[in-house]
Amino acid sequence: MSPSSARRRALGAAALAATAALLLGAVTTGSAAAATGRDAAVARARANVARHADLFGYGPGQQLVLKDVVLDPDGTQHVRFDRDYQGLPVVGGDLVVHQDARGRLADSSRAAGHDPAVPTTRPAVPAQRGAAEALRQAPGISGAVSTPELVVWAADGTARLAWRTTVSGTGKQGQPAGRVVVTDATTGAAIDSYDAEHSATGTGHSEYTGDVALATTQQADGGYALIDPVRGHTTRDAHNLSANSVKAGSGTLYTDADDVWGDGRKFSTDRATAAVDAHANTAWTYDYYKNTFGRSGIKNDGKGATVFVHVGTDWDNAQWSDACFCMMTGDGNGGTDPEQVDLDTMGHEMTHGVTSATANLRYSGESGGLNESTSDIFGTMVEWYANNAVDKGDYLFSDQSTPPWLRRFDRPSLDGGSADCWSKKVARLDVHYSSGVGNHWFYLVSEGSGAKTVNGVAYDSPTCNGSTVTGIGNQKAAAIWYRALTVYMTSTTDYKGARAASLNAARDLYGAGSAEYAAVGAAWSAVSVS
Ligand SMILES: [Zn+2]
């Protein structure tokens, strides 16, 4: 099946530079009216904090980081902020601005809020010492990784620079477990230590992958939230806000009383069902990168992203946005395509974040095709990694949410628009079609040319130069591509540059005289990149 005509439409609203979408011609609809009231409240709140700086302890070097907005039925507004100082989170710096319906300051709430103005450069104690202390204080956690973060500790006594280290791993019952240890970054002394929220394991009835375990967090009221305490990502309902309007704190966090989520149906009326897939599949993507390449999250800093489901109205698409450090997925077009939350789609979108944090391939021309291809490649590798009985590893893209598939790797032109072979014309194609050359290369280097059935799916991959290519398996191919992306490619890399980058990567990993190195070159030649 080829993409629908709606998708084939040329990019009307061209993708923003920092936004990379799944499909062509993202049509964004939905009401922005709700956002206006909220945005107005936030703007007034920022002005109120600046005007009443003494009341809020607001001073030079501080930034307000929006956390939440509550609008009462009578119009009263409560705008919650966290606070940064010189770019560092201030623990104990949070505040709430209470305003009347017209945005006039009514009251304020403020955490301990000791003046956060401390010297923030060059902590005397290195991160490793904070991390070592954290591991020492979390003995019950196995397979632990520690993620130190520099913060301003202002929750008691005098504000000071501190390492807040999160130790994440597996507890005694195999559940996700974590502990946070705060140490003084000047003296090394322990300041605080507590369980990293209350890790829980929920059950999700998913749309595409059967019943799945969900990493959730138990909250103070005993209920559960789709906050992954290990990987740090949170899943929110965008309430059909359009993709252009979604910001970091938009919509609402998913919460649930019994930690059993969704009903396992496509086009479900239970809004948590799509969230189950999105939350679980983001975890699979995180784990794929972590366990395959040692990469901790999109920016390799251990931080999770926000995942928004139910974005837009009839929005049959998904995308990554650097601006909100978030993924967004739509509900399909109301016809045959349900929510865009399957394994390879979530892997695809999160990979846009990884690309952005590494080679940052410019999202147009050949580099744009390589950007899209990279997302297709690792999206499909997440499927292989998850090894799910329902959604099996394949060389088809979006095969669950856009059945039977949206794009395919063995012969990309079967979608009606993608290029199988490089030519000068490729640079002028939409990035979702110029990606075909990279996807075709990936199939050839993984599985080789010709007819082959893999996991029950029949493929037949031609070569552009009449050669026969022998594959090296997709694990090695992906390892080569990951190293090429993170070590050698740059924002302007084109297909010729990708050949050089992946050969460098193959040489590093397997040697210049290896069969792997030869296969990489042969597969590029087979897609007319020499
Ligand atoms: Zn994409």
Coordinates of C-alpha atoms and ligand atoms in Angstrom, one line a residue:
M1 CA 0.0 0.0 0.0
S2 CA 1.3 3.4 -0.9
P3 CA 0.9 6.5 1.2
S4 CA -2.5 8.1 0.9
S5 CA -2.8 11.1 -1.3
A6 CA -3.1 13.3 1.8
R7 CA 0.3 12.1 2.8
R8 CA 1.7 12.4 -0.6
R9 CA 0.8 16.1 -0.7
A10 CA 3.9 18.2 -0.7
L11 CA 4.9 19.8 2.5
G12 CA 2.3 22.5 2.9
A13 CA 3.2 23.7 6.3
A14 CA 6.9 22.9 6.0
A15 CA 8.3 21.1 9.0
L16 CA 10.0 23.5 11.4
A17 CA 13.8 23.2 11.5
A18 CA 13.7 21.6 14.9
T19 CA 10.7 19.4 14.2
A20 CA 10.8 16.2 12.3
A21 CA 7.7 14.4 11.4
L22 CA 6.8 10.9 10.5
L23 CA 4.8 11.6 7.4
L24 CA 4.4 14.1 4.6
G25 CA 2.2 17.2 4.8
A26 CA 1.5 17.4 8.4
V27 CA -2.0 18.9 8.6
T28 CA -2.4 20.5 11.9
T29 CA -5.9 21.3 13.2
G30 CA -7.5 21.6 16.6
S31 CA -8.5 24.5 18.8
A32 CA -5.9 26.9 20.2
A33 CA -8.6 28.7 22.2
A34 CA -7.9 26.8 25.4
A35 CA -4.2 27.5 25.1
T36 CA -4.8 31.2 24.8
G37 CA -6.3 31.5 28.3
R38 CA -3.5 29.4 29.7
D39 CA -0.8 31.2 27.9
A40 CA -2.3 34.6 29.0
A41 CA -2.3 33.3 32.6
V42 CA 1.4 32.3 32.3
A43 CA 2.4 35.6 30.8
R44 CA 0.6 37.5 33.6
A45 CA 2.2 35.2 36.2
R46 CA 5.7 35.9 34.9
A47 CA 5.0 39.6 35.0
N48 CA 3.7 39.3 38.5
V49 CA 6.8 37.5 39.7
A50 CA 9.0 40.2 38.2
R51 CA 6.9 43.0 39.6
H52 CA 6.8 41.4 43.1
A53 CA 10.4 40.1 43.1
D54 CA 10.8 40.5 46.8
L55 CA 7.7 38.4 47.5
F56 CA 9.0 35.6 45.3
G57 CA 12.7 36.0 46.1
Y58 CA 13.2 36.5 42.4
G59 CA 16.6 38.1 41.4
P60 CA 19.3 38.2 38.8
G61 CA 20.4 35.0 37.2
Q62 CA 17.1 33.3 37.8
Q63 CA 14.8 31.8 35.2
L64 CA 11.2 30.6 35.8
V65 CA 10.5 27.2 34.4
L66 CA 6.8 26.6 33.9
K67 CA 5.5 23.5 35.6
D68 CA 1.7 23.5 35.7
V69 CA -1.3 25.7 35.4
V70 CA -4.6 25.2 37.2
L71 CA -7.6 27.3 36.0
D72 CA -10.6 27.3 38.3
P73 CA -14.1 27.4 36.9
D74 CA -14.5 30.9 38.3
G75 CA -11.5 32.0 36.3
T76 CA -9.0 32.1 39.2
Q77 CA -5.5 31.1 38.0
H78 CA -2.7 29.2 39.7
V79 CA 0.5 29.1 37.8
R80 CA 3.3 26.9 39.1
F81 CA 7.0 27.4 38.3
D82 CA 10.2 25.7 39.1
R83 CA 13.2 28.0 39.2
D84 CA 16.7 27.8 37.6
Y85 CA 19.7 29.8 38.8
Q86 CA 22.4 30.3 36.2
G87 CA 20.8 27.4 34.3
L88 CA 20.9 25.0 37.2
P89 CA 17.7 23.7 38.8
V90 CA 17.0 25.2 42.2
V91 CA 15.8 22.5 44.7
G92 CA 13.4 24.4 46.9
G93 CA 12.9 27.2 44.4
D94 CA 9.4 26.3 43.3
L95 CA 6.6 28.7 43.6
V96 CA 2.9 29.2 42.7
V97 CA 1.4 32.5 41.5
H98 CA -2.3 32.8 42.4
Q99 CA -4.2 35.3 40.2
D100 CA -7.7 36.5 39.8
A101 CA -9.6 35.9 36.5
R102 CA -7.9 39.0 35.1
G103 CA -4.5 38.0 36.0
R104 CA -4.0 40.3 39.0
L105 CA -1.8 38.9 41.8
A106 CA -4.0 37.5 44.6
D107 CA -1.5 35.5 46.6
S108 CA 1.7 33.6 46.5
S109 CA 3.0 30.2 47.6
R110 CA 6.7 29.5 47.8
A111 CA 9.0 26.7 48.8
A112 CA 11.7 27.3 51.4
G113 CA 13.4 29.5 48.8
H114 CA 16.7 30.4 50.3
D115 CA 18.5 32.9 48.1
P116 CA 19.9 30.7 45.3
A117 CA 22.7 33.1 44.4
V118 CA 25.7 30.8 44.9
P119 CA 28.8 30.5 42.8
T120 CA 27.9 27.9 40.2
T121 CA 31.1 27.4 38.3
R122 CA 33.7 24.7 39.0
P123 CA 32.3 22.5 41.8
A124 CA 35.2 21.5 44.1
V125 CA 33.9 18.0 44.2
P126 CA 33.8 16.1 40.9
A127 CA 30.7 14.4 39.6
Q128 CA 32.2 11.0 40.0
R129 CA 32.6 11.5 43.8
G130 CA 28.9 12.4 44.1
A131 CA 28.0 9.3 42.0
A132 CA 30.2 7.0 44.1
E133 CA 28.6 8.2 47.3
A134 CA 25.2 7.7 45.7
L135 CA 26.0 4.1 44.7
R136 CA 27.2 3.5 48.2
Q137 CA 23.9 4.6 49.6
A138 CA 21.8 2.5 47.3
P139 CA 23.0 -1.1 48.0
G140 CA 19.7 -2.8 47.2
I141 CA 19.7 -1.8 43.5
S142 CA 21.3 -4.1 41.0
G143 CA 22.5 -3.2 37.5
A144 CA 22.6 0.4 38.9
V145 CA 23.5 3.3 36.8
S146 CA 24.0 6.7 38.4
T147 CA 23.3 10.0 36.8
P148 CA 24.7 13.0 38.6
E149 CA 23.2 16.4 38.0
L150 CA 24.5 19.7 39.3
V151 CA 21.8 21.7 41.2
V152 CA 21.5 24.5 43.6
W153 CA 20.2 23.1 46.9
A154 CA 18.0 25.7 48.6
A155 CA 15.6 23.4 50.5
D156 CA 17.2 24.0 53.9
G157 CA 19.7 26.2 55.7
T158 CA 22.0 28.1 53.3
A159 CA 21.7 27.6 49.6
R160 CA 24.7 25.6 48.2
L161 CA 25.9 23.9 45.0
A162 CA 25.2 20.2 45.1
W163 CA 25.3 17.0 43.1
R164 CA 21.9 15.3 42.8
T165 CA 22.6 11.8 41.7
T166 CA 19.9 9.4 40.7
V167 CA 20.7 5.7 41.0
S168 CA 18.5 3.6 38.8
G169 CA 18.4 -0.2 38.4
T170 CA 16.5 -3.2 39.4
G171 CA 15.2 -4.0 42.9
K172 CA 15.0 -7.4 44.6
Q173 CA 11.7 -8.4 43.0
G174 CA 13.0 -7.3 39.6
Q175 CA 11.0 -4.1 39.7
P176 CA 12.5 -0.8 38.6
A177 CA 14.1 0.9 41.5
G178 CA 15.8 4.1 42.2
R179 CA 17.4 6.3 44.8
V180 CA 18.3 9.9 44.8
V181 CA 21.4 11.1 46.8
V182 CA 22.3 14.7 47.2
T183 CA 25.8 15.7 48.1
D184 CA 27.4 19.0 48.7
A185 CA 29.5 19.9 45.7
T186 CA 31.9 22.0 47.7
T187 CA 32.5 19.7 50.7
G188 CA 31.4 16.3 49.5
A189 CA 29.1 15.9 52.5
A190 CA 25.8 14.1 52.2
I191 CA 22.8 16.4 52.3
D192 CA 19.8 14.2 51.5
S193 CA 18.9 10.7 50.3
Y194 CA 15.5 9.4 49.4
D195 CA 13.8 6.8 47.2
A196 CA 13.4 7.9 43.6
E197 CA 9.7 8.4 43.8
H198 CA 7.9 5.1 44.3
S199 CA 8.6 2.9 41.4
A200 CA 5.8 0.7 40.4
T201 CA 5.0 -1.8 37.6
G202 CA 1.6 -1.3 36.1
T203 CA -0.2 -3.5 33.6
G204 CA -1.1 -2.0 30.3
H205 CA -3.6 -3.3 27.7
S206 CA -2.0 -2.0 24.6
E207 CA -3.3 -1.5 21.1
Y208 CA -0.5 -3.2 19.2
T209 CA 1.6 -5.4 21.5
G210 CA -0.8 -7.2 23.8
D211 CA -0.6 -6.8 27.5
V212 CA 2.6 -5.1 28.6
A213 CA 4.4 -4.1 31.8
L214 CA 4.5 -0.3 32.4
A215 CA 7.1 1.5 34.6
T216 CA 4.9 3.8 36.6
T217 CA 5.2 6.0 39.7
Q218 CA 3.1 5.8 42.8
Q219 CA 2.1 9.2 44.0
A220 CA 1.5 10.6 47.4
D221 CA -2.2 10.0 47.2
G222 CA -1.7 6.3 46.5
G223 CA -2.6 6.6 42.8
Y224 CA -0.3 6.0 39.9
A225 CA 1.1 8.1 37.1
L226 CA 2.7 7.4 33.8
I227 CA 6.1 8.7 35.0
D228 CA 8.8 6.2 34.2
P229 CA 11.1 6.4 37.3
V230 CA 13.9 4.6 35.6
R231 CA 14.1 6.2 32.2
G232 CA 12.5 9.5 33.2
H233 CA 9.9 9.9 30.5
T234 CA 6.4 11.0 31.2
T235 CA 3.3 10.4 29.1
R236 CA 0.6 13.1 28.9
D237 CA -2.8 13.5 27.2
A238 CA -2.6 16.5 24.8
H239 CA -6.4 16.7 24.8
N240 CA -6.3 17.2 21.0
L241 CA -4.3 20.4 21.2
S242 CA -2.7 20.9 17.8
A243 CA 1.0 19.9 17.4
N244 CA 2.0 23.5 16.9
S245 CA 0.5 24.5 20.2
V246 CA 1.9 21.7 22.3
K247 CA 4.5 22.8 24.9
A248 CA 6.4 21.0 27.6
G249 CA 3.7 21.3 30.2
S250 CA 0.6 21.1 28.0
G251 CA -2.2 18.7 28.6
T252 CA -2.4 16.5 31.6
L253 CA -0.3 13.7 33.1
Y254 CA -2.0 10.3 32.9
T255 CA -3.0 9.1 36.4
D256 CA -4.8 5.9 37.4
A257 CA -6.1 4.5 40.7
D258 CA -5.1 0.8 40.3
D259 CA -2.2 0.9 37.9
V260 CA -4.1 -1.1 35.2
W261 CA -4.3 0.9 32.1
G262 CA -6.2 0.9 28.8
D263 CA -8.5 -1.6 27.2
G264 CA -6.4 -3.1 24.4
R265 CA -8.6 -1.8 21.6
K266 CA -7.8 0.2 18.5
F267 CA -9.8 3.4 18.2
S268 CA -10.4 3.0 21.9
T269 CA -12.7 5.4 23.7
D270 CA -10.4 4.8 26.7
R271 CA -7.9 7.6 26.3
A272 CA -5.3 5.7 28.3
T273 CA -5.0 2.9 25.7
A274 CA -2.8 4.9 23.3
A275 CA -0.8 6.1 26.3
V276 CA -0.1 2.5 27.2
D277 CA 1.6 1.9 23.8
A278 CA 3.4 5.2 23.8
H279 CA 4.7 4.8 27.4
A280 CA 5.8 1.2 26.9
N281 CA 7.3 1.7 23.5
T282 CA 9.3 4.8 24.6
A283 CA 10.7 2.6 27.3
W284 CA 11.7 0.0 24.7
T285 CA 13.4 2.7 22.6
Y286 CA 15.3 4.0 25.7
D287 CA 16.4 0.5 26.6
Y288 CA 17.4 -0.3 23.0
Y289 CA 19.8 2.7 23.0
K290 CA 20.9 2.0 26.5
N291 CA 21.6 -1.7 26.2
T292 CA 22.9 -1.7 22.7
F293 CA 25.0 1.4 22.6
G294 CA 25.3 2.5 26.3
R295 CA 23.3 5.7 25.4
S296 CA 21.3 7.1 28.3
G297 CA 18.4 8.8 26.7
I298 CA 18.1 11.2 23.8
K299 CA 20.9 13.5 24.9
N300 CA 22.8 10.8 26.7
D301 CA 22.3 12.6 29.9
G302 CA 19.9 10.2 31.5
K303 CA 16.9 12.5 31.1
G304 CA 13.7 11.3 29.7
A305 CA 11.4 13.1 27.3
T306 CA 7.7 13.9 27.4
V307 CA 5.4 11.9 25.3
F308 CA 2.1 13.4 24.2
V309 CA -0.7 11.3 22.8
H310 CA -4.0 12.4 21.4
V311 CA -2.4 15.4 19.6
G312 CA -4.6 17.3 17.1
T313 CA -7.8 16.3 15.5
D314 CA -7.6 13.6 12.7
W315 CA -3.9 14.1 12.8
D316 CA -2.5 10.9 11.2
N317 CA 1.1 11.7 12.1
A318 CA 3.7 11.7 14.8
Q319 CA 6.7 14.0 15.4
W320 CA 9.6 14.9 17.6
S321 CA 10.2 18.5 18.8
D322 CA 13.4 19.8 20.2
A323 CA 11.6 22.8 21.5
C324 CA 9.5 20.9 24.0
F325 CA 11.9 17.9 24.2
C326 CA 8.8 15.8 23.4
M327 CA 7.3 13.3 21.1
M328 CA 3.8 13.9 19.8
T329 CA 1.4 11.3 18.3
G330 CA -1.9 11.8 16.7
D331 CA -5.1 9.7 16.6
G332 CA -5.1 8.8 13.0
N333 CA -7.5 10.1 10.4
G334 CA -10.5 8.5 12.0
G335 CA -10.6 5.9 9.2
T336 CA -8.3 3.0 8.8
D337 CA -5.2 4.3 10.8
P338 CA -5.4 4.3 14.5
E339 CA -3.0 6.0 16.9
Q340 CA 0.6 6.4 15.8
V341 CA 2.1 4.8 18.9
D342 CA 3.5 1.5 17.7
L343 CA 7.0 0.3 18.4
D344 CA 8.8 1.4 15.3
T345 CA 6.9 4.8 15.2
M346 CA 7.9 5.6 18.8
G347 CA 11.5 4.5 18.0
H348 CA 11.5 6.6 14.9
E349 CA 10.4 9.8 16.7
M350 CA 12.7 9.4 19.6
T351 CA 15.6 8.8 17.2
H352 CA 14.9 12.2 15.7
G353 CA 15.9 13.5 19.1
V354 CA 19.0 11.4 19.1
T355 CA 20.0 12.6 15.7
S356 CA 19.3 16.2 16.8
A357 CA 21.6 15.7 19.8
T358 CA 24.4 14.1 17.6
A359 CA 25.0 14.6 13.9
N360 CA 22.0 17.0 13.7
L361 CA 21.5 16.2 10.1
R362 CA 19.8 19.2 8.4
Y363 CA 16.2 18.3 7.6
S364 CA 16.3 19.1 3.9
G365 CA 18.1 17.8 0.8
E366 CA 20.2 14.6 1.2
S367 CA 21.0 15.2 4.8
G368 CA 17.2 15.4 5.5
G369 CA 16.8 12.0 3.7
L370 CA 19.6 10.6 5.9
N371 CA 17.9 12.0 9.0
E372 CA 14.6 10.3 8.1
S373 CA 16.4 7.1 7.2
T374 CA 18.2 7.1 10.5
S375 CA 14.8 7.3 12.3
D376 CA 13.4 4.5 10.1
I377 CA 16.5 2.3 10.8
F378 CA 16.6 2.6 14.5
G379 CA 12.7 2.6 14.7
T380 CA 12.7 -0.8 13.1
M381 CA 15.7 -1.9 15.2
V382 CA 13.6 -1.1 18.3
E383 CA 11.0 -3.6 17.0
W384 CA 13.7 -6.2 16.6
Y385 CA 15.0 -5.5 20.1
A386 CA 11.6 -5.7 21.7
N387 CA 11.1 -9.1 20.2
N388 CA 7.3 -8.8 20.7
A389 CA 5.1 -11.8 19.7
V390 CA 2.5 -9.6 18.0
D391 CA 4.6 -6.8 16.5
K392 CA 7.6 -8.8 15.2
G393 CA 10.9 -7.5 13.9
D394 CA 10.6 -6.6 10.2
Y395 CA 11.9 -4.3 7.5
L396 CA 8.5 -2.6 7.2
F397 CA 7.9 0.8 8.8
S398 CA 4.7 1.7 10.7
D399 CA 3.3 -1.8 9.9
Q400 CA 1.0 -1.8 12.9
S401 CA -0.4 1.8 12.9
T402 CA -0.5 2.1 9.1
P403 CA -1.1 -1.5 8.0
P404 CA 0.2 -3.2 6.0
W405 CA 3.1 -0.7 6.1
L406 CA 3.9 3.0 5.3
R407 CA 7.5 2.5 4.0
R408 CA 9.6 -0.6 3.4
F409 CA 13.3 -1.2 3.2
D410 CA 14.0 -3.9 0.7
R411 CA 12.5 -2.0 -2.2
P412 CA 11.5 1.5 -1.0
S413 CA 9.9 2.6 -4.3
L414 CA 7.0 0.2 -3.6
D415 CA 5.5 3.0 -1.6
G416 CA 5.1 5.0 -4.8
G417 CA 7.5 7.8 -4.0
S418 CA 10.7 6.7 -2.3
A419 CA 14.0 6.3 -4.2
D420 CA 15.7 2.9 -4.4
C421 CA 18.9 4.3 -6.0
W422 CA 20.8 7.5 -5.5
S423 CA 20.7 10.1 -8.3
K424 CA 21.0 13.8 -8.4
K425 CA 17.2 14.0 -8.2
V426 CA 17.2 12.5 -4.7
A427 CA 18.3 15.8 -3.1
R428 CA 15.1 17.4 -4.4
L429 CA 12.7 14.7 -3.0
D430 CA 10.8 15.1 0.2
V431 CA 12.9 13.8 3.0
H432 CA 10.5 10.9 3.6
Y433 CA 11.2 9.7 0.0
S434 CA 14.9 10.6 -0.3
S435 CA 15.3 8.4 2.8
G436 CA 14.7 5.4 0.5
V437 CA 18.3 5.3 -0.6
G438 CA 19.5 4.9 3.1
N439 CA 16.8 2.4 3.9
H440 CA 17.6 0.3 0.9
W441 CA 21.3 0.4 1.8
F442 CA 20.4 -0.7 5.4
Y443 CA 18.4 -3.7 4.0
L444 CA 21.1 -4.8 1.6
V445 CA 23.9 -4.5 4.2
S446 CA 21.7 -6.4 6.8
E447 CA 20.1 -9.1 4.7
G448 CA 21.7 -9.0 1.3
S449 CA 20.2 -8.7 -2.2
G450 CA 17.5 -10.9 -3.8
A451 CA 14.4 -12.7 -2.4
K452 CA 14.3 -13.7 1.2
T453 CA 11.7 -14.4 3.8
V454 CA 12.4 -13.1 7.3
N455 CA 10.1 -13.6 10.3
G456 CA 7.4 -14.6 7.9
V457 CA 7.6 -11.6 5.6
A458 CA 8.7 -12.0 2.0
Y459 CA 11.3 -9.4 0.7
D460 CA 12.9 -9.0 -2.6
S461 CA 15.7 -6.4 -2.8
P462 CA 17.2 -5.4 -6.1
T463 CA 20.6 -3.7 -6.6
C464 CA 21.0 -0.7 -8.8
N465 CA 24.3 -1.9 -10.3
G466 CA 23.3 -5.5 -10.9
S467 CA 25.6 -6.8 -8.2
T468 CA 24.9 -9.4 -5.5
V469 CA 25.3 -8.2 -2.0
T470 CA 25.8 -10.5 1.0
G471 CA 24.4 -9.2 4.3
I472 CA 26.1 -9.0 7.7
G473 CA 22.9 -9.0 9.9
N474 CA 21.1 -6.0 11.1
Q475 CA 22.8 -5.9 14.5
K476 CA 26.2 -5.1 13.0
A477 CA 24.6 -2.8 10.4
A478 CA 22.9 -0.8 13.1
A479 CA 26.1 -0.7 15.2
I480 CA 27.9 0.7 12.2
W481 CA 25.2 3.2 11.5
Y482 CA 25.1 4.4 15.1
R483 CA 28.8 5.0 15.2
A484 CA 28.6 6.8 11.8
L485 CA 25.8 9.0 13.2
T486 CA 27.4 9.8 16.5
V487 CA 31.1 10.0 15.5
Y488 CA 31.4 11.0 11.9
M489 CA 28.3 12.6 10.4
T490 CA 27.7 16.3 10.6
S491 CA 24.7 18.5 9.8
T492 CA 25.5 18.7 6.1
T493 CA 26.4 15.0 5.4
D494 CA 25.1 13.8 2.1
Y495 CA 24.9 10.2 0.8
K496 CA 28.5 10.3 -0.4
G497 CA 29.5 11.5 3.1
A498 CA 27.3 8.8 4.7
R499 CA 29.2 6.2 2.7
A500 CA 32.5 7.5 4.0
A501 CA 31.1 7.9 7.6
S502 CA 29.8 4.3 7.7
L503 CA 33.0 2.9 6.2
N504 CA 35.0 4.7 8.9
A505 CA 32.6 3.3 11.5
A506 CA 33.0 -0.3 10.0
R507 CA 36.8 0.1 10.1
D508 CA 36.7 1.2 13.7
L509 CA 34.4 -1.6 14.8
Y510 CA 35.5 -4.5 12.6
G511 CA 38.8 -3.5 10.8
A512 CA 39.5 -2.2 7.3
G513 CA 40.1 -5.7 6.0
S514 CA 36.9 -7.2 7.5
A515 CA 33.9 -8.7 5.7
E516 CA 31.8 -6.1 7.4
Y517 CA 33.8 -3.2 5.9
A518 CA 33.5 -4.8 2.5
A519 CA 29.7 -5.3 2.8
V520 CA 29.2 -1.7 3.8
G521 CA 31.0 -0.5 0.7
A522 CA 29.3 -3.1 -1.6
A523 CA 25.8 -2.1 -0.3
W524 CA 26.5 1.6 -0.9
S525 CA 27.6 0.8 -4.5
A526 CA 24.5 -1.3 -4.9
V527 CA 22.4 1.8 -4.2
S528 CA 24.5 3.9 -6.6
V529 CA 26.5 5.8 -3.9
S530 CA 30.2 5.5 -4.7
Ligands
ZN1 ZN 10.5 11.3 10.8

